């Protein structure tokens, strides 16, 4: 069967879009690599282990007329549109890319030790598995996301030794009424669990032989250079420096990209979430990191555009406000290049290929002037994760903003599954 | 639904149904289950959502499985990759 | 003023720079991109004698294979691995043709031996008719090789500089015009790879170098090496030599020091189109699994393409251009430019200094297409 719309990604953006499009009478497929609906924000606990959230149920209950293809990882999309996943191929007239984002990480000495997790990773363990990542946890990085992570862990019984927010001032954010209230809510919860919150501080090293035993926390200046340090004992570090949108599928189709205010590549869309490629839409974090509420509104806007109905004025205004707020967050929580001074010669920059900082410098010395040639000479980004973890750092080390990712294979696929592609070129007679 | 067990290198690991193998191992205090090719360093969960590939292990003979994505099934035999 | 300006910082330009510098010349290398950012950045790095019919290209390959071994010793740092190649035949007819080719190659100085495929590659499929082993086949990491040769040359390297014209005095080429100004030199070497035809056109010269697209699949890094040699089917030799514009593929499989397995090879003439062709990737996958069934469950983590610099008569272009005195070409090596780079560089340096080249250059002369 050929669908009217295939939605890739079942987070708030994809769920909202698929629900609205299906209720509008379209044949809709909703595809996600995860076995359960929800994406990151609405990640659900194991079935039966706790009640789903009201917001999740509201989105889920609208999906009765959509076909769900869960546990299906999409490795490629082709014009027309064919969506190739690890269980086969489905086709659709139109496509919505709502593949979300992953944590943006920075290298620092010891970040490869077991016990160091991304902030999102700790959150996913808790939300999706009811597993508290550790006993004594440090939360560090930058961005508003650190707050729900810290309060969630503390409420679940962990001792959170502190939240270390690298950014110095909240600036214009403090004047944003609605968010100031929400921020104060987190503040109260942090206080209730006696979690200290520090600005202008960062974890600049992690320690331990085969597992994490502590971290070095530093006061940092406005460019994130170390001013003074102290050690804190902990068995777990949850660290994240914002998010990197997952653009692989959009880039495969040739969708034009633009950049978030902080230089991150995102899919370029119009008010109806249309990309530059006719028939392809994008919503949620793929079009710019802005959180779950904005993702959901963008999903609705995409569904309206596909259905040819206008997005209700009220929702359009909410979306514009959420976008404006997202822009503000980018201003308040930028990543400053001073993190480079945290690196030692032997600090791994690429975790997969185990490329130390020294090798990156050697490659530059050999004439590698951009991120791509550093990769060709020293191999960062050549391993399993294909640069998802080190891509930002390597680009910044080369003095660039990260380029849009070119990954013709968006998820690993076995050779036998690749060989089974429906349009395999016939063998030469 | 009540819990079950999987086996990690001969050791029984309790699982709450719906948990991933990575979550179950982490909850059982096992924080690494892979050693790296070059330096032989231990690795376990990092990103938690299937993008970093640090958590690879072998499940019932199938190698290259991301522990943070694979939901545990009763009796799964898990070994380091 | 440098004695020589080399256009192109790929492996061929790097080798030209190194040998010219060793001959005592002052060298500047310009590239519109980065070091090894052209086709060299997409190459697999095989240094093969096995895939060439006796003739001028094989002579060049034999010279080059010895030079690579020497460079590994005195420059080093580019993962030179003399691992040997295994060419397999799927049918008795193919095996007869293969042994016939091997016999002819042996009289040109190639070492070859008929072997049992499984003795060399324990994981190879059992249904093969036979194999020939070529101990001289080797491998280098092409990007590192280009960078190391350039570094060892001591040449001035200017990346991000595009050649937009060639300056002349009368007939004679006197240097290059770039987007960063003119650069005068005693001689200009066109090592612009697939784009060498465009560079030649700047001097009003026709040089038919065309892009021939090739895709590569890269697998997950395997914990233990599954494949020890460069392994390919005898059909590869016919594909390389084909005139066809349409798609041709044959299984070419090899392990790398990083643990990944590289899978090729496809050839098609589609201009500079980078659109990924999944049907082609699927065919490469199917052929690799047919050759090594143990690969079936292994994951592909990456695919990419590059454009081989192809000449209609399948020979590279190496030598002075009589239509533009002072201009030398070093290009058109198709799928063998990494292997053939040192010999090309050596020949160019001999020509630049007026010394006698170790090989007859007549078959490679630039004006042969006129
Ligand atoms: C690990 C993590 C945890 C987070 N937790 C929170 C939180 O608790 N609170 C909060 O406010 N924000 C959280 N965020 C921020 C989050 O980005 C947004 O809140 C929101 O979830 C974004 O919605 P979305 O619809 O754009 O994408 P997501 O919710 O990220 O959903 C994208 C979906 O696409 C699927 N997908 C991606 N690629 C493929 C593919 N190739 N094939 C098939 N499926 C694919 C993913 O499995 C995912 O389910 C988290 C982010 C991350 C990375
Ligand atoms: C998939 C694939 C696999 C391959 N495998 C092998 C293999 O195993 N073994 C082998 O020997 N060969 C292999 N090859 C072929 C090999 O990669 C090429 O023959 C070789 O890299 C050509 O090198 P080059 O230096 O001539 O060209 P390039 O590396 O392309 O260098 C030319 C340079 O010239 C520059 N340039 C062009 N125009 C201008 C201008 N106007 N101004 C300034 N600079 C300019 C470009 O930026 C470029 O960097 C393979 C090729 C492909 C595509
Ligand atoms: S923890 Fe990153 S892929 Fe599993």
PDB file of N, CA and C and ligand atoms in Angstrom, chain A residues 8-14 31-34 36 38-43 72-75 98-103 118-121 123-124 127 145 148 243 246 249 283-286 291-292 295 410-411, chain B residues 47 49, ligand 1:
ATOM      1  N   UNK A   8       8.371  10.084   9.792  1.00  0.00           N
ATOM      2  CA  UNK A   8       9.503   9.373  10.402  1.00  0.00           C
ATOM      3  C   UNK A   8       9.853  10.058  11.712  1.00  0.00           C
ATOM      4  N   UNK A   9       9.684   9.331  12.803  1.00  0.00           N
ATOM      5  CA  UNK A   9       9.939   9.874  14.136  1.00  0.00           C
ATOM      6  C   UNK A   9       8.643  10.046  14.898  1.00  0.00           C
ATOM      7  N   UNK A  10       8.513   9.342  16.020  1.00  0.00           N
ATOM      8  CA  UNK A  10       7.274   9.385  16.800  1.00  0.00           C
ATOM      9  C   UNK A  10       7.481  10.121  18.109  1.00  0.00           C
ATOM     10  N   UNK A  11       8.180  11.261  18.055  1.00  0.00           N
ATOM     11  CA  UNK A  11       8.238  12.179  19.185  1.00  0.00           C
ATOM     12  C   UNK A  11       7.037  13.108  19.114  1.00  0.00           C
ATOM     13  N   UNK A  12       7.055  14.176  19.900  1.00  0.00           N
ATOM     14  CA  UNK A  12       5.913  15.095  19.880  1.00  0.00           C
ATOM     15  C   UNK A  12       5.601  15.624  18.482  1.00  0.00           C
ATOM     16  N   UNK A  13       6.619  15.931  17.679  1.00  0.00           N
ATOM     17  CA  UNK A  13       6.358  16.469  16.340  1.00  0.00           C
ATOM     18  C   UNK A  13       5.673  15.428  15.466  1.00  0.00           C
ATOM     19  N   UNK A  14       6.251  14.230  15.412  1.00  0.00           N
ATOM     20  CA  UNK A  14       5.719  13.182  14.541  1.00  0.00           C
ATOM     21  C   UNK A  14       4.353  12.691  14.987  1.00  0.00           C
ATOM     22  N   UNK A  31       6.512   6.002  11.667  1.00  0.00           N
ATOM     23  CA  UNK A  31       7.630   5.050  11.778  1.00  0.00           C
ATOM     24  C   UNK A  31       8.594   5.533  12.848  1.00  0.00           C
ATOM     25  N   UNK A  32       9.052   4.623  13.695  1.00  0.00           N
ATOM     26  CA  UNK A  32      10.083   4.996  14.665  1.00  0.00           C
ATOM     27  C   UNK A  32      10.952   3.787  14.978  1.00  0.00           C
ATOM     28  N   UNK A  33      12.216   4.055  15.188  1.00  0.00           N
ATOM     29  CA  UNK A  33      13.155   2.990  15.525  1.00  0.00           C
ATOM     30  C   UNK A  33      12.913   2.428  16.919  1.00  0.00           C
ATOM     31  N   UNK A  34      12.310   3.229  17.777  1.00  0.00           N
ATOM     32  CA  UNK A  34      12.050   2.766  19.141  1.00  0.00           C
ATOM     33  C   UNK A  34      10.827   1.856  19.153  1.00  0.00           C
ATOM     34  N   UNK A  36       8.526   1.899  21.346  1.00  0.00           N
ATOM     35  CA  UNK A  36       7.363   2.569  21.931  1.00  0.00           C
ATOM     36  C   UNK A  36       7.260   4.001  21.414  1.00  0.00           C
ATOM     37  N   UNK A  38       6.539   8.101  21.527  1.00  0.00           N
ATOM     38  CA  UNK A  38       6.838   9.161  22.497  1.00  0.00           C
ATOM     39  C   UNK A  38       8.056   9.991  22.166  1.00  0.00           C
ATOM     40  N   UNK A  39       9.056   9.373  21.516  1.00  0.00           N
ATOM     41  CA  UNK A  39      10.292  10.125  21.260  1.00  0.00           C
ATOM     42  C   UNK A  39      11.007  10.417  22.560  1.00  0.00           C
ATOM     43  N   UNK A  40      11.716  11.519  22.623  1.00  0.00           N
ATOM     44  CA  UNK A  40      12.508  11.821  23.819  1.00  0.00           C
ATOM     45  C   UNK A  40      11.645  12.399  24.931  1.00  0.00           C
ATOM     46  N   UNK A  41      10.934  13.477  24.649  1.00  0.00           N
ATOM     47  CA  UNK A  41      10.198  14.164  25.715  1.00  0.00           C
ATOM     48  C   UNK A  41       9.135  13.255  26.313  1.00  0.00           C
ATOM     49  N   UNK A  42       8.400  12.556  25.473  1.00  0.00           N
ATOM     50  CA  UNK A  42       7.305  11.710  25.961  1.00  0.00           C
ATOM     51  C   UNK A  42       7.737  10.257  26.111  1.00  0.00           C
ATOM     52  N   UNK A  43       9.010  10.035  26.352  1.00  0.00           N
ATOM     53  CA  UNK A  43       9.486   8.662  26.543  1.00  0.00           C
ATOM     54  C   UNK A  43       8.715   8.016  27.687  1.00  0.00           C
ATOM     55  N   UNK A  72      11.295   0.151  13.899  1.00  0.00           N
ATOM     56  CA  UNK A  72      11.808   0.138  12.517  1.00  0.00           C
ATOM     57  C   UNK A  72      12.758   1.303  12.320  1.00  0.00           C
ATOM     58  N   UNK A  73      14.025   0.998  12.131  1.00  0.00           N
ATOM     59  CA  UNK A  73      15.007   2.066  11.930  1.00  0.00           C
ATOM     60  C   UNK A  73      15.147   2.374  10.456  1.00  0.00           C
ATOM     61  N   UNK A  74      14.970   3.604  10.099  1.00  0.00           N
ATOM     62  CA  UNK A  74      15.064   4.006   8.700  1.00  0.00           C
ATOM     63  C   UNK A  74      16.529   4.271   8.369  1.00  0.00           C
ATOM     64  N   UNK A  75      17.039   3.574   7.370  1.00  0.00           N
ATOM     65  CA  UNK A  75      18.449   3.787   7.018  1.00  0.00           C
ATOM     66  C   UNK A  75      18.609   4.629   5.758  1.00  0.00           C
ATOM     67  N   UNK A  98      10.754  13.927  11.181  1.00  0.00           N
ATOM     68  CA  UNK A  98      10.619  14.409  12.569  1.00  0.00           C
ATOM     69  C   UNK A  98      11.524  13.583  13.462  1.00  0.00           C
ATOM     70  N   UNK A  99      12.790  13.518  13.047  1.00  0.00           N
ATOM     71  CA  UNK A  99      13.720  12.581  13.696  1.00  0.00           C
ATOM     72  C   UNK A  99      14.419  13.166  14.921  1.00  0.00           C
ATOM     73  N   UNK A 100      14.051  14.365  15.338  1.00  0.00           N
ATOM     74  CA  UNK A 100      14.532  14.868  16.623  1.00  0.00           C
ATOM     75  C   UNK A 100      16.015  15.183  16.653  1.00  0.00           C
ATOM     76  N   UNK A 101      16.579  15.037  17.838  1.00  0.00           N
ATOM     77  CA  UNK A 101      17.964  15.450  18.059  1.00  0.00           C
ATOM     78  C   UNK A 101      18.640  14.475  19.021  1.00  0.00           C
ATOM     79  N   UNK A 102      19.945  14.621  19.149  1.00  0.00           N
ATOM     80  CA  UNK A 102      20.645  13.909  20.218  1.00  0.00           C
ATOM     81  C   UNK A 102      21.498  14.912  20.983  1.00  0.00           C
ATOM     82  N   UNK A 103      21.971  14.495  22.160  1.00  0.00           N
ATOM     83  CA  UNK A 103      22.776  15.407  22.961  1.00  0.00           C
ATOM     84  C   UNK A 103      23.994  15.866  22.178  1.00  0.00           C
ATOM     85  N   UNK A 118      25.557  11.032  28.802  1.00  0.00           N
ATOM     86  CA  UNK A 118      24.978  12.302  28.370  1.00  0.00           C
ATOM     87  C   UNK A 118      23.798  12.610  29.283  1.00  0.00           C
ATOM     88  N   UNK A 119      23.455  13.888  29.351  1.00  0.00           N
ATOM     89  CA  UNK A 119      22.312  14.285  30.172  1.00  0.00           C
ATOM     90  C   UNK A 119      21.049  13.585  29.662  1.00  0.00           C
ATOM     91  N   UNK A 120      20.898  13.553  28.341  1.00  0.00           N
ATOM     92  CA  UNK A 120      19.744  12.883  27.757  1.00  0.00           C
ATOM     93  C   UNK A 120      19.763  11.389  28.036  1.00  0.00           C
ATOM     94  N   UNK A 121      20.966  10.815  28.056  1.00  0.00           N
ATOM     95  CA  UNK A 121      21.094   9.389  28.340  1.00  0.00           C
ATOM     96  C   UNK A 121      20.612   9.065  29.743  1.00  0.00           C
ATOM     97  N   UNK A 123      18.514  10.810  31.415  1.00  0.00           N
ATOM     98  CA  UNK A 123      17.073  11.052  31.397  1.00  0.00           C
ATOM     99  C   UNK A 123      16.321   9.874  30.776  1.00  0.00           C
ATOM    100  N   UNK A 124      16.887   9.332  29.692  1.00  0.00           N
ATOM    101  CA  UNK A 124      16.235   8.211  29.012  1.00  0.00           C
ATOM    102  C   UNK A 124      16.227   6.970  29.903  1.00  0.00           C
ATOM    103  N   UNK A 127      13.402   7.876  32.533  1.00  0.00           N
ATOM    104  CA  UNK A 127      12.037   7.924  32.006  1.00  0.00           C
ATOM    105  C   UNK A 127      11.601   6.601  31.392  1.00  0.00           C
ATOM    106  N   UNK A 145      17.853  22.202  29.751  1.00  0.00           N
ATOM    107  CA  UNK A 145      17.565  20.774  29.908  1.00  0.00           C
ATOM    108  C   UNK A 145      18.228  20.181  31.152  1.00  0.00           C
ATOM    109  N   UNK A 148      15.492  19.783  34.363  1.00  0.00           N
ATOM    110  CA  UNK A 148      14.649  18.590  34.556  1.00  0.00           C
ATOM    111  C   UNK A 148      15.485  17.333  34.808  1.00  0.00           C
ATOM    112  N   UNK A 243      21.763  20.363  22.030  1.00  0.00           N
ATOM    113  CA  UNK A 243      21.371  19.238  21.178  1.00  0.00           C
ATOM    114  C   UNK A 243      21.820  19.429  19.740  1.00  0.00           C
ATOM    115  N   UNK A 246      19.052  15.678  14.125  1.00  0.00           N
ATOM    116  CA  UNK A 246      19.415  14.531  13.275  1.00  0.00           C
ATOM    117  C   UNK A 246      18.893  14.776  11.862  1.00  0.00           C
ATOM    118  N   UNK A 249      18.425  12.026   7.125  1.00  0.00           N
ATOM    119  CA  UNK A 249      17.448  11.653   6.096  1.00  0.00           C
ATOM    120  C   UNK A 249      17.100  12.860   5.222  1.00  0.00           C
ATOM    121  N   UNK A 283       9.715  18.781  10.857  1.00  0.00           N
ATOM    122  CA  UNK A 283       9.164  19.419  12.052  1.00  0.00           C
ATOM    123  C   UNK A 283       9.939  18.953  13.274  1.00  0.00           C
ATOM    124  N   UNK A 284       9.819  19.744  14.330  1.00  0.00           N
ATOM    125  CA  UNK A 284      10.489  19.391  15.584  1.00  0.00           C
ATOM    126  C   UNK A 284      11.942  19.838  15.561  1.00  0.00           C
ATOM    127  N   UNK A 285      12.761  19.155  16.341  1.00  0.00           N
ATOM    128  CA  UNK A 285      14.150  19.579  16.516  1.00  0.00           C
ATOM    129  C   UNK A 285      14.931  19.601  15.206  1.00  0.00           C
ATOM    130  N   UNK A 286      14.492  18.828  14.188  1.00  0.00           N
ATOM    131  CA  UNK A 286      15.221  18.818  12.916  1.00  0.00           C
ATOM    132  C   UNK A 286      15.232  20.200  12.262  1.00  0.00           C
ATOM    133  N   UNK A 291      12.533  22.376  21.778  1.00  0.00           N
ATOM    134  CA  UNK A 291      11.767  21.712  22.831  1.00  0.00           C
ATOM    135  C   UNK A 291      10.475  21.093  22.339  1.00  0.00           C
ATOM    136  N   UNK A 292       9.816  20.409  23.285  1.00  0.00           N
ATOM    137  CA  UNK A 292       8.676  19.556  22.949  1.00  0.00           C
ATOM    138  C   UNK A 292       7.452  20.347  22.510  1.00  0.00           C
ATOM    139  N   UNK A 295       7.942  21.521  19.059  1.00  0.00           N
ATOM    140  CA  UNK A 295       7.936  20.355  18.161  1.00  0.00           C
ATOM    141  C   UNK A 295       6.508  19.951  17.834  1.00  0.00           C
ATOM    142  N   UNK A 410      21.971   5.979   7.088  1.00  0.00           N
ATOM    143  CA  UNK A 410      21.651   6.717   8.308  1.00  0.00           C
ATOM    144  C   UNK A 410      21.649   5.840   9.547  1.00  0.00           C
ATOM    145  N   UNK A 411      21.511   4.551   9.369  1.00  0.00           N
ATOM    146  CA  UNK A 411      21.569   3.577  10.453  1.00  0.00           C
ATOM    147  C   UNK A 411      22.344   2.390   9.912  1.00  0.00           C
TER     148      UNK A 411
ATOM    149  N   UNK B  47      25.287   7.638  25.412  1.00  0.00           N
ATOM    150  CA  UNK B  47      24.203   8.519  24.948  1.00  0.00           C
ATOM    151  C   UNK B  47      22.820   8.012  25.362  1.00  0.00           C
ATOM    152  N   UNK B  49      20.573   6.562  23.754  1.00  0.00           N
ATOM    153  CA  UNK B  49      19.483   6.562  22.758  1.00  0.00           C
ATOM    154  C   UNK B  49      19.931   6.049  21.387  1.00  0.00           C
TER     155      UNK B  49
HETATM  156  C1  LIG D   1      18.100  11.706  25.028  1.00  0.00           C
HETATM  157  C2  LIG D   1      17.194  12.892  25.095  1.00  0.00           C
HETATM  158  C3  LIG D   1      16.291  13.042  26.156  1.00  0.00           C
HETATM  159  C4  LIG D   1      15.475  14.162  26.227  1.00  0.00           C
HETATM  160  N1  LIG D   1      14.615  14.283  27.281  1.00  0.00           N
HETATM  161  C5  LIG D   1      13.877  15.413  27.407  1.00  0.00           C
HETATM  162  C6  LIG D   1      13.056  15.624  28.536  1.00  0.00           C
HETATM  163  O1  LIG D   1      12.979  14.763  29.399  1.00  0.00           O
HETATM  164  N2  LIG D   1      12.393  16.789  28.651  1.00  0.00           N
HETATM  165  C7  LIG D   1      12.493  17.746  27.689  1.00  0.00           C
HETATM  166  O2  LIG D   1      11.869  18.800  27.832  1.00  0.00           O
HETATM  167  N3  LIG D   1      13.231  17.547  26.574  1.00  0.00           N
HETATM  168  C8  LIG D   1      13.936  16.422  26.434  1.00  0.00           C
HETATM  169  N4  LIG D   1      14.727  16.270  25.332  1.00  0.00           N
HETATM  170  C9  LIG D   1      14.722  17.293  24.274  1.00  0.00           C
HETATM  171  C10 LIG D   1      13.888  16.804  23.060  1.00  0.00           C
HETATM  172  O3  LIG D   1      14.720  17.000  21.927  1.00  0.00           O
HETATM  173  C11 LIG D   1      12.575  17.529  22.883  1.00  0.00           C
HETATM  174  O4  LIG D   1      11.965  17.781  24.107  1.00  0.00           O
HETATM  175  C12 LIG D   1      11.517  16.772  22.048  1.00  0.00           C
HETATM  176  O5  LIG D   1      11.436  15.428  22.416  1.00  0.00           O
HETATM  177  C13 LIG D   1      11.774  16.917  20.584  1.00  0.00           C
HETATM  178  O6  LIG D   1      10.708  16.360  19.880  1.00  0.00           O
HETATM  179  P1  LIG D   1      10.838  15.840  18.387  1.00  0.00           P
HETATM  180  O7  LIG D   1       9.495  15.352  17.999  1.00  0.00           O
HETATM  181  O8  LIG D   1      11.455  16.880  17.548  1.00  0.00           O
HETATM  182  O9  LIG D   1      11.884  14.648  18.416  1.00  0.00           O
HETATM  183  P2  LIG D   1      12.126  13.409  19.392  1.00  0.00           P
HETATM  184  O10 LIG D   1      11.255  13.458  20.580  1.00  0.00           O
HETATM  185  O11 LIG D   1      13.567  13.351  19.592  1.00  0.00           O
HETATM  186  O12 LIG D   1      11.641  12.188  18.505  1.00  0.00           O
HETATM  187  C14 LIG D   1      12.347  11.765  17.356  1.00  0.00           C
HETATM  188  C15 LIG D   1      12.047  10.315  17.129  1.00  0.00           C
HETATM  189  O13 LIG D   1      12.594   9.957  15.875  1.00  0.00           O
HETATM  190  C16 LIG D   1      13.083   8.663  15.947  1.00  0.00           C
HETATM  191  N5  LIG D   1      14.106   8.496  14.910  1.00  0.00           N
HETATM  192  C17 LIG D   1      15.204   9.258  14.679  1.00  0.00           C
HETATM  193  N6  LIG D   1      15.894   8.801  13.622  1.00  0.00           N
HETATM  194  C18 LIG D   1      15.227   7.717  13.174  1.00  0.00           C
HETATM  195  C19 LIG D   1      15.442   6.808  12.095  1.00  0.00           C
HETATM  196  N7  LIG D   1      16.493   6.926  11.261  1.00  0.00           N
HETATM  197  N8  LIG D   1      14.571   5.794  11.924  1.00  0.00           N
HETATM  198  C20 LIG D   1      13.500   5.669  12.743  1.00  0.00           C
HETATM  199  N9  LIG D   1      13.237   6.501  13.779  1.00  0.00           N
HETATM  200  C21 LIG D   1      14.089   7.516  13.978  1.00  0.00           C
HETATM  201  C22 LIG D   1      13.641   8.551  17.341  1.00  0.00           C
HETATM  202  O14 LIG D   1      13.677   7.199  17.751  1.00  0.00           O
HETATM  203  C23 LIG D   1      12.683   9.400  18.142  1.00  0.00           C
HETATM  204  O15 LIG D   1      11.703   8.614  18.757  1.00  0.00           O
HETATM  205  C24 LIG D   1      15.550  15.151  25.234  1.00  0.00           C
HETATM  206  C25 LIG D   1      16.441  14.989  24.157  1.00  0.00           C
HETATM  207  C26 LIG D   1      17.259  13.876  24.086  1.00  0.00           C
HETATM  208  C27 LIG D   1      18.217  13.745  22.935  1.00  0.00           C
END
